[in-house]
Amino acid sequence: MPVIVLCSTKGGVGKSTTALVLAQVFSAAGKATTLIDADPNQPLATWAKRFSGNVPENLHVQGGINEETIVDAIDTAAAQHPFVIVDLEGSANLTASYAISRADLVLIPMRGKQLDADQAGRVVALIERESKAFRRRIEYRVVFSMATALVTKELKHIRATLEQKGIPILPAALKEKAAFSAMFQIGGTIFDLTDEDVSNPKSAIDNAKELALAVTNTLKEAEAAAA
Ligand SMILES: Nc1ncnc2c1ncn2[C@@H]1O[C@H](COP(=O)(O)OP(=O)(O)O)[C@@H](O)[C@H]1O
Ligand SMILES: [Mg+2]
């Protein structure tokens, strides 16, 4: 069931990477997952096609989705599979609005950069307008998607600003790791990567699981709050 939508008005902030990592963890945990690629550039559909032999059987990647087909695609997938993850293009278009209208959780990935934070604010405003329009609370979280051990002044300031504005941050971040970009180049999942492919694939897997757990906990909390 739950529909998780990756949205930002900016490209290059980690939407597709986060979407694919989450889908890989859920499917590896035995939960069939539909990954809807609604970006006209088709990064996830390309990954699935290029390495079709290495895509887990219970991970269904659906490409070619646009503003005309997204609502039906989400509803059909949500009726079939325990998880639906939607990856969007980096712009506030009709496809994004429709996807948000169906979301149980919108994740807004960003790096610790002021320009990303400004765009994250635009997405939050869009979600809040949709909440009003549909008279339903739409849950969202900012997620830091290329986190490094270095905590810069800029990052501290951004965190403080988000907190001040009451914008919730997911309690786990996706760390910047070679494994998370290598999966697009080598194919397959992070669970298939060896020490020869990238250094310490195990740490990427642990981080991916930690992120997925934060997402499922947030979904549970939201469901409990709505009940
Ligand atoms: N956690 C990460 N670790 C390493 N590289 C990352 C990570 N997240 C994103 N990237 C890289 O940053 C670039 C942009 O990420 P992508 O997921 O395509 O962003 P978006 O979908 O928002 O445009 C890609 O080259 C991707 O491989
Ligand atoms: Mg993308």
Coordinates of C-alpha atoms and ligand atoms in Angstrom, one line a residue:
M1 CA 0.0 0.0 0.0
P2 CA 1.9 3.1 1.1
V3 CA 2.8 5.5 -1.6
I4 CA 6.1 7.3 -1.2
V5 CA 6.7 10.2 -3.6
L6 CA 10.2 11.7 -4.2
C7 CA 9.7 15.4 -5.1
S8 CA 11.8 18.5 -5.5
T9 CA 11.7 21.4 -7.9
K10 CA 15.4 21.0 -8.4
G11 CA 17.4 18.3 -10.3
G12 CA 20.5 16.6 -9.0
V13 CA 19.4 16.5 -5.3
G14 CA 19.2 12.7 -5.1
K15 CA 15.5 11.9 -5.8
S16 CA 16.2 9.0 -8.2
T17 CA 19.0 7.6 -6.0
T18 CA 16.9 7.8 -2.9
A19 CA 13.9 6.2 -4.7
L20 CA 16.0 3.3 -6.0
V21 CA 17.8 2.7 -2.7
L22 CA 14.5 2.5 -0.8
A23 CA 12.9 0.2 -3.4
Q24 CA 16.0 -2.1 -3.2
V25 CA 15.7 -2.4 0.6
F26 CA 12.0 -3.0 0.6
S27 CA 12.2 -5.6 -2.1
A28 CA 15.2 -7.3 -0.4
A29 CA 13.1 -7.5 2.7
G30 CA 10.5 -9.5 0.8
K31 CA 8.1 -6.6 0.2
A32 CA 7.0 -6.4 -3.5
T33 CA 7.6 -2.8 -4.6
T34 CA 6.5 -0.8 -7.6
L35 CA 8.9 1.9 -8.6
I36 CA 7.2 4.4 -10.9
D37 CA 9.5 6.4 -13.1
A38 CA 7.6 9.6 -13.9
D39 CA 10.7 11.5 -15.0
P40 CA 10.7 12.0 -18.8
N41 CA 14.5 11.3 -18.7
Q42 CA 13.6 7.8 -17.3
P43 CA 16.7 7.3 -15.1
L44 CA 15.1 4.3 -13.2
A45 CA 13.5 2.7 -16.2
T46 CA 16.9 2.9 -17.9
W47 CA 18.6 1.3 -15.0
A48 CA 16.0 -1.5 -15.0
K49 CA 16.2 -2.0 -18.8
R50 CA 20.0 -1.9 -19.0
F51 CA 20.5 -4.5 -16.3
S52 CA 17.2 -6.4 -16.6
G53 CA 18.8 -9.7 -15.5
N54 CA 19.9 -8.1 -12.2
V55 CA 16.6 -6.5 -11.2
P56 CA 15.0 -8.3 -8.2
E57 CA 11.9 -10.3 -9.2
N58 CA 9.7 -8.4 -6.7
L59 CA 10.9 -5.0 -7.8
H60 CA 8.6 -3.7 -10.6
V61 CA 9.9 -0.7 -12.4
Q62 CA 7.3 1.1 -14.5
G63 CA 8.5 3.7 -16.9
G64 CA 6.8 5.9 -19.4
I65 CA 4.4 7.5 -16.9
N66 CA 3.2 11.0 -17.5
E67 CA 0.5 13.4 -16.2
E68 CA -2.2 11.5 -18.0
T69 CA -1.3 8.1 -16.6
I70 CA 0.2 8.8 -13.1
V71 CA -2.9 8.6 -10.9
D72 CA -4.1 5.3 -12.4
A73 CA -0.5 3.9 -12.3
I74 CA -0.2 4.7 -8.6
D75 CA -3.7 3.4 -7.7
T76 CA -3.2 0.2 -9.6
A77 CA 0.2 -0.4 -8.1
A78 CA -1.0 0.5 -4.5
A79 CA -3.7 -2.1 -4.8
Q80 CA -1.1 -4.8 -5.9
H81 CA 2.0 -4.2 -3.9
P82 CA 3.1 -3.4 -0.3
F83 CA 5.1 -0.4 -1.4
V84 CA 4.8 2.1 -4.2
I85 CA 7.6 4.6 -4.8
V86 CA 7.3 7.4 -7.3
D87 CA 10.3 9.3 -8.8
L88 CA 9.6 12.6 -10.4
E89 CA 11.4 15.1 -12.6
G90 CA 12.8 18.1 -10.8
S91 CA 10.0 20.6 -11.5
A92 CA 6.7 21.6 -10.1
N93 CA 4.5 20.3 -12.9
L94 CA 1.1 18.6 -13.1
T95 CA 2.6 15.1 -12.8
A96 CA 4.2 16.1 -9.5
S97 CA 0.9 17.6 -8.3
Y98 CA -1.0 14.4 -9.1
A99 CA 1.6 12.2 -7.5
I100 CA 1.5 14.3 -4.3
S101 CA -2.2 14.1 -4.2
R102 CA -1.9 10.3 -3.9
A103 CA 1.1 10.3 -1.5
D104 CA 1.2 8.8 2.0
L105 CA 4.6 10.4 2.4
V106 CA 6.4 12.9 0.2
L107 CA 10.2 12.9 0.6
I108 CA 12.0 16.1 -0.4
P109 CA 15.7 15.2 -0.9
M110 CA 18.3 17.9 -0.5
R111 CA 22.0 18.4 -0.1
G112 CA 23.1 20.6 2.7
K113 CA 23.1 23.6 0.4
Q114 CA 21.1 26.9 0.7
L115 CA 20.0 26.7 -3.0
D116 CA 18.5 23.2 -2.3
A117 CA 16.9 24.5 0.9
D118 CA 15.2 27.3 -1.0
Q119 CA 13.7 24.8 -3.5
A120 CA 12.7 22.5 -0.7
G121 CA 10.7 25.4 0.7
R122 CA 8.9 25.7 -2.6
V123 CA 7.9 22.0 -2.5
V124 CA 6.6 22.4 1.0
A125 CA 4.5 25.3 -0.1
L126 CA 3.1 23.2 -3.0
I127 CA 2.3 20.3 -0.6
E128 CA 0.6 22.6 1.8
R129 CA -1.5 24.1 -1.0
E130 CA -2.5 20.6 -2.1
S131 CA -3.4 19.7 1.5
K132 CA -5.8 22.6 1.5
A133 CA -7.2 21.8 -1.9
F134 CA -7.8 18.1 -1.1
R135 CA -8.8 18.8 2.6
R136 CA -6.3 16.1 3.7
R137 CA -3.1 16.2 5.6
I138 CA -0.2 15.3 3.3
E139 CA 2.7 14.0 5.2
Y140 CA 6.2 15.1 4.1
R141 CA 9.8 15.1 5.3
V142 CA 13.0 16.7 4.0
V143 CA 15.7 14.1 3.6
F144 CA 19.4 14.9 3.4
S145 CA 20.5 12.8 0.5
M146 CA 24.2 13.2 0.1
A147 CA 25.3 13.5 3.7
T148 CA 28.9 13.6 4.6
A149 CA 30.7 13.4 8.0
L150 CA 31.5 17.1 7.6
V151 CA 29.0 19.3 9.3
T152 CA 29.4 22.7 7.7
K153 CA 28.2 26.0 8.9
E154 CA 25.9 26.2 5.9
L155 CA 24.3 22.8 6.9
K156 CA 23.9 23.9 10.5
H157 CA 22.2 27.1 9.4
I158 CA 19.9 25.1 7.0
R159 CA 18.9 22.7 9.7
A160 CA 18.1 25.5 12.1
T161 CA 16.1 27.3 9.4
L162 CA 14.1 24.2 8.6
E163 CA 13.4 23.7 12.3
Q164 CA 12.4 27.3 12.8
K165 CA 9.9 27.0 9.9
G166 CA 8.5 23.8 11.3
I167 CA 9.6 21.8 8.3
P168 CA 10.2 18.2 9.5
I169 CA 13.4 16.4 8.7
L170 CA 13.6 12.6 8.3
P171 CA 15.7 11.3 11.3
A172 CA 18.0 9.4 8.9
A173 CA 20.0 10.6 6.0
L174 CA 21.4 9.0 2.8
K175 CA 25.1 9.2 3.1
E176 CA 27.3 10.2 0.1
K177 CA 28.7 6.8 -0.9
A178 CA 30.2 5.4 -4.1
A179 CA 27.8 2.4 -3.8
F180 CA 24.8 4.7 -4.4
S181 CA 26.1 6.0 -7.7
A182 CA 27.8 2.7 -8.7
M183 CA 24.4 0.9 -8.9
F184 CA 23.5 3.0 -11.9
Q185 CA 26.8 2.2 -13.6
I186 CA 27.3 -1.5 -12.6
G187 CA 23.6 -2.4 -12.4
G188 CA 21.9 -4.7 -10.0
T189 CA 21.3 -3.6 -6.4
I190 CA 23.6 -2.4 -3.6
F191 CA 23.2 -5.9 -2.2
D192 CA 25.1 -7.3 -5.2
L193 CA 28.1 -4.9 -4.9
T194 CA 31.4 -6.5 -3.9
D195 CA 34.5 -5.0 -2.3
E196 CA 36.0 -5.0 -5.8
D197 CA 33.2 -2.7 -7.1
V198 CA 33.3 -0.2 -4.3
S199 CA 34.9 0.2 -0.9
N200 CA 32.9 -1.1 2.0
P201 CA 29.5 -2.0 0.3
K202 CA 28.3 -3.2 3.7
S203 CA 28.3 0.3 5.1
A204 CA 26.1 1.5 2.2
I205 CA 23.7 -1.4 2.9
D206 CA 23.6 -0.5 6.6
N207 CA 22.9 3.1 5.7
A208 CA 20.2 2.2 3.2
K209 CA 18.4 0.0 5.8
E210 CA 18.6 2.8 8.3
L211 CA 17.0 5.2 5.8
A212 CA 14.3 2.7 4.9
L213 CA 13.5 2.1 8.6
A214 CA 13.2 5.8 9.2
V215 CA 10.7 5.9 6.3
T216 CA 8.6 3.0 7.5
N217 CA 8.6 4.4 11.1
T218 CA 7.4 7.8 9.7
L219 CA 4.6 6.1 7.8
K220 CA 3.5 4.2 10.9
E221 CA 3.6 7.4 13.0
A222 CA 1.6 9.3 10.4
E223 CA -1.0 6.4 10.2
A224 CA -1.3 6.4 14.0
A225 CA -1.7 10.2 14.1
A226 CA -4.4 10.1 11.4
A227 CA -6.4 7.3 13.2
Ligands
LIG1 N1 24.0 9.4 -1.6 C1 24.7 9.5 -2.7 N2 26.0 9.1 -2.8 C2 26.7 9.2 -4.0 N3 26.2 9.8 -5.1 C3 25.0 10.3 -5.0 C4 24.1 10.2 -3.9 N4 22.9 10.7 -4.2 C5 23.0 11.1 -5.5 N5 24.2 10.9 -6.0 C6 24.6 11.3 -7.4 O1 24.3 12.6 -7.6 C7 23.7 12.8 -8.9 C8 22.3 13.3 -8.8 O2 21.5 12.3 -8.1 P1 20.0 11.9 -8.7 O3 19.5 10.8 -7.7 O4 20.0 11.6 -10.1 O5 19.2 13.3 -8.4 P2 17.8 13.7 -9.0 O6 17.0 12.5 -9.2 O7 17.3 14.6 -7.9 O8 18.1 14.6 -10.2 C9 23.9 11.5 -9.6 O9 25.1 11.5 -10.3 C10 23.9 10.5 -8.4 O10 24.7 9.3 -8.8
MG2 MG 16.0 12.0 -10.9

